[in-house]
Amino acid sequence: MTVRRIEVGGARPYVVEVGSGLLGQVRVPESQVALIHPADLPRAFVETVQARLSPCVTVEVPPRDECKTLDVFAGVLSRLAQAGLPRSGAVVGLGGGAATDLAGFVAASYLRGVAFYTLPTTLLGMVDAAVGGKTGVNLPEGKNLVGAFWPPRAVWCDLDTLATLPPAVFREGAAEAFKHGLIADPTLLGRVRDPEFRPGGQLLEETVADAVAVKAGVVTRDLTEQGERAYLNFGHTLAHALEAVTRHAIPHGDAVGYGMHYAAVLSRARGGADLTAQTLAFLRWQRPAPLPPLSYADVAPFIARDKKADAQGVRFVLLRALAEPYLARVPEDVLEREFLTWNLGVHALT
Amino acid sequence: MTVRRIEVGGARPYVVEVGSGLLGQVRVPESQVALIHPADLPRAFVETVQARLSPCVTVEVPPRDECKTLDVFAGVLSRLAQAGLPRSGAVVGLGGGAATDLAGFVAASYLRGVAFYTLPTTLLGMVDAAVGGKTGVNLPEGKNLVGAFWPPRAVWCDLDTLATLPPAVFREGAAEAFKHGLIADPTLLGRVRDPEFRPGGQLLEETVADAVAVKAGVVTRDLTEQGERAYLNFGHTLAHALEAVTRHAIPHGDAVGYGMHYAAVLSRARGGADLTAQTLAFLRWQRPAPLPPLSYADVAPFIARDKKADAQGVRFVLLRALAEPYLARVPEDVLEREFLTWNLGVHALT
């Protein structure tokens, strides 16, 4: 069985392994380990990892984004303290991107920081959340407003775990892989929509590995989001607003699908190549959860509050052409006008 | 008016200024600032800083250790998000060590980290909490169990603020300055007990500056507590246990006063010089809050849970002689026997 290894550089380099059967091969040097996983994860995954690591405490957290709150954060920290996890111990996050984001922030903060490992079990978690060291939780005021940069010591992407995902959740996760295609590796664009890109499919391993490699490259060159790393936010400004305005009824990957199309529409409006056929084709393949009727006024306050906003306006990641991202401040009137274009395109899908 | 400047090295060096009138001279490069201070701070301090910095939000937090909870942390983060503090903004902590510890953890976590500045207004905050980058809050399970290493960009120790402190709070803070004398600069030991070491006194500025310089030197050489920095925990293992067992009825500096005597007793028992006359003399000068009757069994569970405990036992910072600290694992039977010695010494004070 092949395993692909992708190196992530930075102050403390680490390796992402992509392959089958990895849950049963996990090994960490720390003797005391806390395992954090969502309550709805298949028992077999949890038991396989427990058998390998013998954690001193296993903490179940609420499923999906419900775990990304400061209340859950506080409860998990108390469980670790009660178990006496020492500073020389480790936190292992097993699950989707939400659970591993939470687990990473716990690892960053418990005793001011202990070793962290991730075992993502969703496509979204593999190609996005697991690499790069961004950890954190949401506030009532918005997503990911609190957290830390705390890279893992190792990441294992066990492709077998994807077989248990509902197809819609797999397609949700494909959005970040498609985004990596748009901003850096156009060969991914066709593969992501290929019938063999599915759990157990011929193109799964290489596509996941190549999508991870795009993010690993960017993160290696820019650990704390001073420059290039911002390109990974392609499509995310509107995505975060859609998530907020629907109170997270729209899954993150679906929101990114919609958001990439908006970013493509804006890119064209600002003189870039017209990539909207690509982003619409992806949306047709992805079949994201439907949106309620929305006007620009509904999303505008959330766009302004995005982390990429500052005193000079809202920064967007746009594309001059495939694999040529750049940062631009987009005036409010353009944002509003092109929102209409986006809305027409999105509603023509259904 | 003289101002003493102490440089703190590390990945991002910064300067600690010690002098009079500094609140009215504060300047930061960031245009948007959140000011965090305890509710019981004199209004004049808050207004002086507000007039300099024009914060976009000022957040009052509960006094003393009451602010060091994850609940308060969550509330402050929401206030910053509501005010729209951007990633390019800054958090300024004004107050005692508890408020600046909280403010630092907020700065480390808000949008995964923004610039942080501190204006300590207690002696303890100046000589201990303000330098070194340790930030954090308490858990119900123990003190400082959650936080981040997040050094400030600058620290201003305005000595004028000390004039409003109750004398017992000033003497409390002297414990950390005395500790810096024991582990590194014995000239501090006499100065800390000199009548001119008081608000407005002749020895205040140089003593505070020299005590800060000890910590700055240690922190510069060891940013994340891999080695030498552990020496700053001299006296703190029992101190944390006394705080926990009394549910924080004992102020931190008073607990450190008691804890330094225990560490001196243990140092002698393990073959080091007898420095117990020094630590008892300090306790007589400090007049810490009285302790309830305690047996070793009362404190033992908290000593074992200390961050300096691991699978091999409890590490203590001991002294071979003045300014010669070292780390040692002390067997449980010695800890128990010498607790009796300590108890007799402490009770003879009253």
XYZ file of C-alpha atoms in Angstrom:
700
model
C 0.000 0.000 0.000
C 1.455 3.340 -1.014
C 1.601 6.254 1.378
C 2.320 9.735 0.038
C 4.378 11.994 2.286
C 4.194 15.782 1.963
C 6.623 17.930 3.925
C 5.491 21.191 5.453
C 8.304 23.594 6.301
C 8.532 26.402 8.801
C 10.096 26.884 12.216
C 9.255 23.255 13.009
C 8.761 21.156 9.849
C 6.363 18.228 9.845
C 5.027 15.577 7.507
C 1.521 14.910 6.199
C 0.943 11.287 5.264
C -1.852 10.435 2.821
C -2.877 6.809 2.354
C -5.001 3.893 3.496
C -4.988 2.238 6.901
C -3.119 5.078 8.630
C -5.332 5.212 11.749
C -3.943 1.805 12.671
C -0.349 2.937 12.211
C -0.337 6.126 14.280
C 2.635 6.591 16.588
C 3.665 9.583 18.707
C 6.732 9.954 20.940
C 4.796 11.409 23.875
C 3.781 8.856 26.493
C 0.718 10.744 27.749
C -1.906 11.663 25.207
C -5.356 13.290 25.195
C -7.600 12.194 22.314
C -10.313 14.622 21.158
C -12.996 13.528 18.694
C -16.584 14.413 17.729
C -19.343 12.362 19.355
C -20.711 11.228 15.980
C -17.463 9.739 14.683
C -17.658 5.992 13.885
C -16.656 4.046 17.018
C -14.243 1.920 15.007
C -12.072 4.982 14.213
C -11.892 5.970 17.872
C -11.125 2.441 19.021
C -8.406 1.942 16.420
C -6.605 5.082 17.573
C -7.163 4.305 21.261
C -5.618 0.886 20.748
C -2.500 2.525 19.247
C -2.070 5.439 21.664
C -3.666 4.381 24.990
C -4.777 7.966 25.750
C -4.975 9.000 29.403
C -8.181 10.833 28.533
C -10.555 10.700 25.559
C -12.856 13.700 25.165
C -15.978 13.576 23.008
C -17.040 16.959 21.648
C -20.256 17.983 19.871
C -20.397 17.239 16.133
C -19.386 19.697 13.387
C -19.155 23.422 14.178
C -21.062 22.944 17.447
C -17.720 22.076 19.030
C -16.080 25.334 17.956
C -17.156 27.453 20.936
C -15.279 28.848 23.916
C -17.628 26.847 26.169
C -16.527 23.556 24.634
C -12.915 24.809 24.698
C -13.209 25.456 28.454
C -14.764 22.052 29.101
C -12.065 20.182 27.179
C -9.281 22.078 28.996
C -10.801 21.128 32.346
C -10.943 17.466 31.313
C -7.236 17.555 30.414
C -6.384 19.204 33.735
C -8.458 16.644 35.646
C -6.631 13.852 33.834
C -3.331 15.499 34.790
C -2.025 15.679 31.219
C 1.515 17.043 31.668
C 3.322 19.649 29.590
C 5.321 16.802 28.075
C 2.077 15.215 26.849
C 0.261 15.606 23.560
C -3.174 16.405 22.185
C -4.433 14.308 19.271
C -7.375 15.596 17.227
C -9.383 12.955 15.325
C -12.297 14.044 13.152
C -13.414 16.754 10.771
C -11.971 20.221 10.427
C -14.070 21.673 13.236
C -12.881 19.108 15.784
C -9.254 19.426 14.723
C -9.472 23.261 14.797
C -10.766 23.022 18.365
C -8.223 20.374 19.361
C -5.402 22.488 17.960
C -6.441 25.553 19.956
C -6.666 23.356 23.063
C -3.134 22.083 22.354
C -1.880 25.645 21.797
C -3.373 26.888 25.073
C -3.216 24.022 27.577
C -0.249 24.763 29.887
C 0.608 27.435 27.253
C 1.161 24.806 24.600
C 1.690 21.054 24.208
C 2.446 18.867 21.182
C -0.397 18.473 18.693
C -1.213 15.778 16.116
C -4.131 15.521 13.711
C -6.001 12.686 12.079
C -8.525 14.336 9.753
C -11.456 12.112 8.755
C -13.150 14.369 6.205
C -11.962 15.564 2.835
C -12.285 19.161 4.018
C -10.217 18.380 7.098
C -7.512 16.753 4.981
C -7.021 19.336 2.257
C -7.621 22.409 4.393
C -7.851 22.347 8.190
C -5.155 19.778 8.916
C -2.275 21.667 7.293
C -1.013 25.103 8.158
C -1.338 25.510 11.878
C -4.456 27.655 11.993
C -6.465 26.599 15.015
C -9.366 28.221 16.782
C -13.028 28.517 17.599
C -15.895 30.830 16.703
C -17.365 33.730 18.660
C -21.045 34.667 18.601
C -19.800 37.622 16.505
C -18.213 35.522 13.770
C -16.260 32.496 12.681
C -12.654 31.782 13.655
C -12.299 35.072 15.522
C -10.231 33.448 18.275
C -7.378 30.974 18.035
C -3.663 30.485 17.572
C -1.115 29.539 14.968
C -0.087 26.140 16.306
C 1.191 23.702 13.681
C 0.797 19.976 14.289
C 3.844 17.737 14.700
C 2.396 15.277 12.178
C -0.800 14.727 10.165
C -2.183 11.388 9.018
C -4.883 11.482 6.315
C -6.377 7.990 6.349
C -8.335 7.789 3.087
C -10.344 4.805 4.367
C -12.198 7.153 6.729
C -13.724 8.970 3.741
C -15.772 5.894 2.762
C -18.143 6.490 5.664
C -18.926 10.090 4.703
C -22.271 10.976 3.144
C -21.634 11.854 -0.533
C -22.708 15.462 0.063
C -20.046 15.850 2.763
C -17.386 14.460 0.416
C -18.449 16.901 -2.321
C -18.445 19.709 0.263
C -14.795 19.036 1.000
C -13.895 19.065 -2.675
C -14.349 22.850 -2.686
C -10.976 23.450 -1.038
C -9.243 21.056 -3.435
C -10.862 22.888 -6.363
C -9.714 26.193 -4.855
C -6.132 24.881 -4.718
C -6.565 24.109 -8.406
C -7.668 27.655 -9.186
C -4.950 29.431 -7.236
C -1.981 27.139 -7.894
C -2.413 23.766 -9.661
C -4.919 23.803 -12.557
C -4.458 20.042 -13.104
C -6.617 19.598 -9.996
C -9.648 21.253 -11.624
C -10.435 18.335 -13.919
C -9.475 15.649 -11.427
C -11.772 17.033 -8.732
C -14.780 16.524 -11.043
C -13.582 13.133 -12.385
C -15.774 10.124 -11.486
C -12.674 8.412 -10.066
C -12.315 11.173 -7.467
C -14.429 9.448 -4.828
C -13.836 7.238 -1.758
C -12.135 4.126 -3.112
C -11.642 5.737 -6.522
C -8.462 5.587 -8.644
C -7.823 9.330 -8.437
C -8.490 9.800 -4.729
C -4.998 9.398 -3.314
C -3.092 11.505 -5.827
C -5.732 14.246 -5.850
C -5.833 14.560 -2.064
C -2.035 14.462 -1.913
C -1.651 17.115 -4.630
C -4.294 19.352 -3.015
C -2.487 19.021 0.329
C 0.800 19.796 -1.432
C -0.535 23.142 -2.690
C -1.419 24.236 0.813
C 1.797 22.803 2.250
C 3.822 24.832 -0.237
C 2.037 28.067 0.535
C 2.238 27.553 4.285
C 5.915 26.644 4.117
C 6.645 29.931 2.410
C 4.397 32.028 4.683
C 3.766 30.621 8.140
C 1.815 33.460 9.722
C -0.175 34.873 6.830
C 1.917 37.918 6.071
C 1.609 37.469 2.304
C 1.004 34.564 -0.054
C -0.978 32.605 2.483
C -3.823 35.047 2.097
C -4.414 33.505 -1.363
C -5.807 30.437 0.390
C -8.745 32.661 1.325
C -9.902 32.717 -2.313
C -13.702 32.537 -2.147
C -13.752 32.735 1.642
C -14.907 36.319 2.198
C -18.384 35.703 0.821
C -18.295 32.132 2.163
C -17.903 33.364 5.741
C -20.680 35.905 5.199
C -23.028 33.209 3.816
C -22.282 30.990 6.783
C -22.967 33.831 9.210
C -26.134 35.069 7.539
C -27.595 31.539 7.378
C -26.459 30.857 10.945
C -24.274 28.043 9.654
C -27.125 26.207 7.915
C -24.759 26.171 4.903
C -21.736 23.857 5.373
C -18.338 25.532 5.014
C -17.333 23.749 1.806
C -20.656 24.541 0.172
C -20.259 28.188 1.171
C -16.760 28.138 -0.350
C -18.253 26.727 -3.575
C -20.577 29.730 -3.745
C -17.838 32.106 -2.608
C -15.393 30.967 -5.313
C -17.941 31.851 -7.943
C -18.321 35.347 -6.456
C -14.533 35.763 -6.418
C -14.429 34.657 -10.079
C -17.151 37.180 -10.962
C -15.206 39.931 -9.165
C -11.958 38.840 -10.842
C -13.557 39.230 -14.270
C -15.043 42.600 -13.299
C -11.561 43.818 -12.286
C -10.039 42.880 -15.636
C -8.975 39.283 -14.984
C -9.637 36.227 -17.119
C -13.209 34.918 -17.130
C -13.098 31.794 -14.970
C -16.787 31.817 -14.107
C -17.530 28.839 -16.381
C -15.120 26.820 -14.211
C -16.648 27.923 -10.915
C -20.190 27.333 -12.183
C -19.224 23.874 -13.475
C -17.854 23.082 -10.024
C -21.077 24.232 -8.370
C -23.098 22.031 -10.736
C -20.909 19.074 -9.742
C -20.927 19.950 -6.025
C -24.683 20.526 -5.676
C -24.303 22.665 -2.524
C -27.122 23.203 -0.056
C -29.543 25.795 -1.497
C -29.335 29.382 -0.291
C -32.253 31.516 0.865
C -32.968 34.605 -1.269
C -30.253 37.126 -0.394
C -29.595 40.739 -1.267
C -26.229 42.451 -0.959
C -27.516 44.292 2.108
C -27.901 40.927 3.872
C -24.249 39.973 3.507
C -22.550 43.394 3.490
C -22.165 43.725 7.294
C -20.483 40.307 7.492
C -18.154 41.071 4.602
C -17.043 44.263 6.355
C -16.354 42.390 9.601
C -14.186 39.769 7.918
C -10.626 39.550 9.199
C -9.427 40.744 5.809
C -11.130 44.099 6.338
C -9.251 47.047 7.755
C -9.445 50.825 7.754
C -8.804 50.998 3.992
C -11.680 48.697 2.984
C -12.257 45.024 2.208
C -9.454 43.008 0.631
C -10.396 40.216 -1.748
C -8.277 37.487 -3.264
C -8.842 37.680 -7.038
C -7.383 35.860 -10.057
C -5.679 37.511 -13.027
C -5.749 34.081 -14.661
C -5.569 30.454 -13.547
C -2.885 30.087 -10.844
C -2.313 33.870 -10.747
C -3.936 35.101 -7.536
C -3.491 38.619 -6.202
C -4.878 40.789 -3.412
C -7.125 43.714 -4.276
C -9.261 46.228 -2.455
C -12.639 46.161 -4.146
C -14.873 49.261 -3.896
C -18.269 48.804 -2.293
C -20.239 49.685 -5.461
C -18.459 46.946 -7.424
C -19.089 44.430 -4.639
C -22.798 45.300 -4.726
C -23.175 45.255 -8.523
C -21.307 41.962 -8.973
C -23.299 40.392 -6.159
C -26.263 40.668 -8.518
C -24.286 38.923 -11.282
C -23.332 36.192 -8.807
C -26.922 35.848 -7.616
C -28.220 35.352 -11.165
C -25.571 32.728 -11.895
C -26.206 30.829 -8.687
C -29.981 30.838 -9.077
C -29.749 29.593 -12.663
C -28.188 26.401 -11.204
C -31.434 25.223 -9.654
C 13.051 62.885 35.211
C 15.069 59.737 34.580
C 13.593 56.757 32.803
C 15.408 53.429 32.938
C 15.183 51.279 29.825
C 15.663 47.511 29.983
C 15.879 45.519 26.769
C 14.287 42.092 26.542
C 15.647 39.919 23.727
C 14.113 37.040 21.844
C 12.503 36.571 18.443
C 11.015 40.057 18.741
C 12.956 42.229 21.223
C 11.174 44.929 23.210
C 11.905 47.544 25.844
C 10.641 47.938 29.412
C 10.666 51.535 30.618
C 10.712 52.226 34.373
C 10.090 55.749 35.618
C 7.601 58.402 36.674
C 4.818 59.885 34.571
C 4.936 57.174 31.903
C 1.142 56.699 31.623
C 0.987 60.172 30.114
C 3.722 59.401 27.572
C 2.414 56.133 26.119
C 2.546 55.863 22.351
C 1.835 52.895 20.063
C 2.075 52.721 16.267
C -1.281 50.963 15.829
C -4.183 53.307 15.071
C -6.903 51.087 16.552
C -6.510 50.017 20.157
C -8.504 48.084 22.748
C -7.802 49.084 26.351
C -8.389 46.469 29.071
C -8.277 47.407 32.752
C -9.699 46.237 36.094
C -12.895 47.930 37.268
C -11.252 49.079 40.520
C -8.353 50.923 38.900
C -8.188 54.663 39.747
C -10.170 56.562 37.066
C -7.290 58.987 36.586
C -5.020 56.188 35.274
C -7.640 55.060 32.760
C -8.377 58.590 31.596
C -4.703 59.461 31.182
C -4.172 56.448 28.908
C -7.439 57.014 27.044
C -6.389 60.588 26.317
C -3.131 59.321 24.788
C -4.450 56.351 22.802
C -8.113 57.111 21.970
C -9.075 53.409 22.192
C -11.946 52.204 19.967
C -13.096 50.114 22.922
C -12.311 50.154 26.647
C -13.170 46.975 28.531
C -13.484 46.896 32.319
C -12.770 43.487 33.841
C -13.339 42.229 37.400
C -10.606 43.134 39.916
C -7.628 40.906 40.754
C -7.745 37.180 39.922
C -11.505 37.350 39.342
C -10.709 38.442 35.794
C -8.541 35.409 35.069
C -11.320 33.078 33.914
C -12.319 31.739 30.511
C -15.718 33.397 30.989
C -14.150 36.848 31.253
C -11.799 35.942 28.363
C -14.830 35.107 26.177
C -16.613 38.315 27.129
C -13.614 40.505 26.344
C -13.091 38.811 22.962
C -16.724 39.470 22.059
C -16.346 43.131 22.981
C -13.326 43.429 20.691
C -15.200 41.719 17.851
C -18.216 43.994 18.356
C -15.928 47.015 18.220
C -14.435 45.658 15.001
C -10.847 45.764 16.245
C -8.847 44.698 13.165
C -5.879 42.359 12.957
C -3.700 45.439 12.510
C -4.933 46.790 15.868
C -3.493 46.386 19.348
C -4.528 45.321 22.833
C -3.250 47.411 25.749
C -3.400 45.960 29.253
C -3.450 48.472 32.126
C -3.509 47.208 35.713
C -2.121 44.508 37.970
C -0.602 41.210 36.904
C -3.966 39.455 36.676
C -5.433 42.000 34.265
C -2.293 42.077 32.115
C -2.142 38.240 32.064
C -5.734 38.190 30.810
C -5.154 41.024 28.331
C -2.098 39.249 26.952
C -4.005 36.025 26.357
C -6.752 38.036 24.651
C -4.101 39.676 22.429
C -2.548 36.279 21.657
C -5.904 34.743 20.686
C -8.014 37.493 19.104
C -7.868 36.920 15.312
C -5.040 34.475 16.191
C -2.882 37.267 17.561
C -2.600 41.057 17.588
C 0.009 43.442 19.015
C 0.111 43.679 22.808
C 1.336 46.388 25.191
C 1.346 46.475 28.987
C 1.154 49.188 31.594
C 1.528 47.408 34.937
C 0.244 49.372 37.933
C 1.355 47.073 40.750
C 4.809 46.138 41.931
C 4.028 42.479 41.240
C 2.882 43.328 37.757
C 6.064 45.293 37.074
C 8.720 42.903 38.312
C 6.968 39.684 37.276
C 3.906 39.553 35.053
C 4.787 42.341 32.619
C 8.033 40.807 31.355
C 8.483 37.469 29.660
C 5.436 36.893 27.534
C 3.590 34.459 29.782
C -0.103 35.194 29.458
C -3.145 33.223 30.505
C -6.051 32.551 32.792
C -6.941 30.027 35.477
C -9.117 26.918 35.244
C -11.297 25.636 38.087
C -8.620 22.903 38.318
C -5.711 25.265 38.936
C -3.908 28.520 38.241
C -2.460 29.504 34.872
C -3.374 26.184 33.260
C -4.357 27.877 30.000
C -2.620 30.614 28.061
C 0.038 31.480 25.509
C 3.568 32.777 25.235
C 2.855 36.193 23.723
C 5.476 38.841 24.527
C 4.404 42.484 24.606
C 5.790 44.982 22.088
C 6.597 47.389 24.927
C 6.100 47.728 28.693
C 5.797 50.966 30.639
C 6.205 50.728 34.439
C 4.899 54.065 35.729
C 6.155 54.214 39.318
C 3.630 56.934 40.194
C 0.870 54.319 40.030
C 2.372 52.502 43.013
C 1.545 55.396 45.354
C -2.128 54.450 45.333
C -1.530 50.836 46.367
C -2.350 49.706 49.910
C 0.979 49.051 51.699
C 0.188 45.336 51.994
C -0.187 45.085 48.197
C 3.153 46.830 47.707
C 4.829 44.401 50.155
C 3.121 41.505 48.385
C 4.773 42.494 45.131
C 8.176 42.711 46.765
C 8.255 38.905 46.937
C 9.154 38.554 43.258
C 11.868 41.217 43.550
C 13.290 39.357 46.557
C 13.160 36.108 44.571
C 15.168 37.756 41.790
C 17.682 38.660 44.483
C 17.925 35.054 45.679
C 18.298 33.458 42.251
C 20.453 36.051 40.490
C 21.236 39.435 42.102
C 21.883 39.303 45.869
C 22.240 43.100 46.034
C 18.448 43.202 45.752
C 17.961 41.325 49.043
C 18.960 44.257 51.238
C 17.376 46.903 49.050
C 13.978 45.187 49.043
C 13.824 45.502 52.833
C 15.297 49.046 52.949
C 12.924 51.786 54.216
C 13.643 53.737 51.004
C 12.119 50.917 48.942
C 8.589 52.314 48.964
C 6.401 54.443 46.670
C 8.215 57.767 46.352
C 11.312 56.360 48.087
C 14.934 56.896 46.989
C 15.510 53.217 46.181
C 12.275 52.536 44.305
C 13.332 53.196 40.727
C 16.690 51.411 40.756
C 15.303 48.434 42.689
C 12.349 47.950 40.359
C 14.612 48.393 37.330
C 17.194 45.917 38.633
C 14.512 43.372 39.548
C 13.030 43.721 36.055
C 16.525 43.342 34.594
C 16.967 39.944 36.274
C 13.803 38.618 34.673
C 14.587 40.282 31.344
C 17.979 38.575 31.267
C 16.558 35.144 32.016
C 13.742 35.519 29.509
C 16.101 36.768 26.807
C 18.194 33.653 27.181
C 15.218 31.244 27.381
C 12.005 32.429 25.753
C 9.816 29.352 26.120
C 10.943 27.884 29.427
C 13.136 25.088 28.143
C 15.824 25.676 30.774
C 16.980 28.618 32.877
C 13.571 30.253 32.892
C 12.326 27.568 35.224
C 14.480 29.203 37.944
C 11.957 32.041 38.051
C 9.611 29.504 39.613
C 11.690 29.493 42.808
C 9.162 29.308 45.654
C 6.233 28.925 43.294
C 5.428 25.231 43.646
C 4.248 25.582 47.235
C 2.924 29.080 46.491
C 0.529 27.734 43.859
C -0.553 24.950 46.224
C -1.201 27.468 49.045
C -3.258 29.621 46.710
C -5.287 26.619 45.563
C -5.846 25.148 49.021
C -6.987 28.519 50.401
C -9.101 29.155 47.286
C -6.993 32.229 46.575
C -7.622 33.858 49.951
C -3.798 34.258 50.010
C -2.504 36.840 47.490
C 0.059 35.516 45.020
C 2.998 37.531 46.358
C 2.253 36.489 49.923
C 2.087 32.856 48.815
C 5.453 33.316 47.073
C 6.859 34.718 50.328
C 5.822 31.504 52.100
C 6.886 29.359 49.153
C 10.404 30.839 49.019
C 10.937 29.824 52.625
C 9.872 26.248 51.817
C 12.258 26.199 48.837
C 15.045 27.486 51.129
C 14.266 24.753 53.680
C 14.357 22.114 50.927
C 17.591 23.594 49.525
C 19.273 23.198 52.917
C 17.913 19.656 53.279
C 19.422 18.726 49.886
C 22.879 19.965 50.858
C 22.708 23.620 49.808
C 23.659 26.689 51.831
C 21.301 27.653 54.662
C 19.391 30.668 53.331
C 16.417 30.241 55.639
C 17.418 33.237 57.780
C 17.060 35.393 54.646
C 13.656 33.991 53.680
C 12.373 34.297 57.267
C 13.636 37.882 57.482
C 11.754 38.662 54.280
C 8.561 37.118 55.672
C 8.904 39.228 58.841
C 9.227 42.343 56.650
C 6.441 41.293 54.266
C 3.851 40.351 56.916
C 1.865 38.113 54.517
C -1.768 37.211 55.120
C -1.918 34.448 57.782
C -2.372 30.843 56.690
C -4.878 28.381 58.111
C -3.369 25.344 59.878
C -2.099 23.068 57.109
C -0.671 19.573 56.983
C 1.375 18.174 54.123
C -1.633 16.075 53.087
C -3.558 19.305 52.417
C -1.068 20.642 49.870
C 0.331 17.404 48.395
C -2.333 16.947 45.675
C -1.761 20.487 44.421
C 2.005 20.089 44.413
C 1.653 16.940 42.297
C -0.596 18.752 39.811
C 1.833 21.617 39.342
C 3.045 22.150 35.784
C 6.530 21.230 36.970
C 5.384 17.698 37.802
C 5.775 14.876 35.311
C 6.010 11.095 35.274
C 9.310 11.146 37.174
C 8.074 13.198 40.124
C 7.953 16.820 41.215
C 10.728 19.169 40.122
C 11.695 21.967 42.493
C 13.926 24.949 41.938
C 16.491 24.895 44.750
C 19.563 26.968 45.621
C 23.091 25.624 46.114
C 23.983 29.099 47.372
C 22.878 32.668 46.692
C 22.441 33.162 42.927
C 23.109 29.459 42.243
C 19.725 27.936 41.410
C 19.299 24.412 40.055
C 16.485 22.000 39.262
C 16.013 18.915 41.398
C 13.526 16.146 41.782
C 12.701 15.954 45.470
C 11.406 12.651 46.899
C 8.001 12.713 48.514
C 9.288 11.782 52.002
C 11.667 14.767 51.999
C 8.868 17.062 50.847
C 6.708 15.849 53.705
C 9.389 16.026 56.409
C 10.590 19.496 55.411
C 7.012 20.743 55.237
C 7.005 20.292 59.002
C 10.220 22.340 59.309
C 8.641 25.020 57.144
C 5.423 24.960 59.163
C 7.316 25.489 62.427
C 9.290 28.410 60.963
C 6.225 30.076 59.532
C 4.169 29.713 62.670
C 6.957 31.153 64.828
C 6.511 34.400 62.843
C 3.161 35.201 64.376
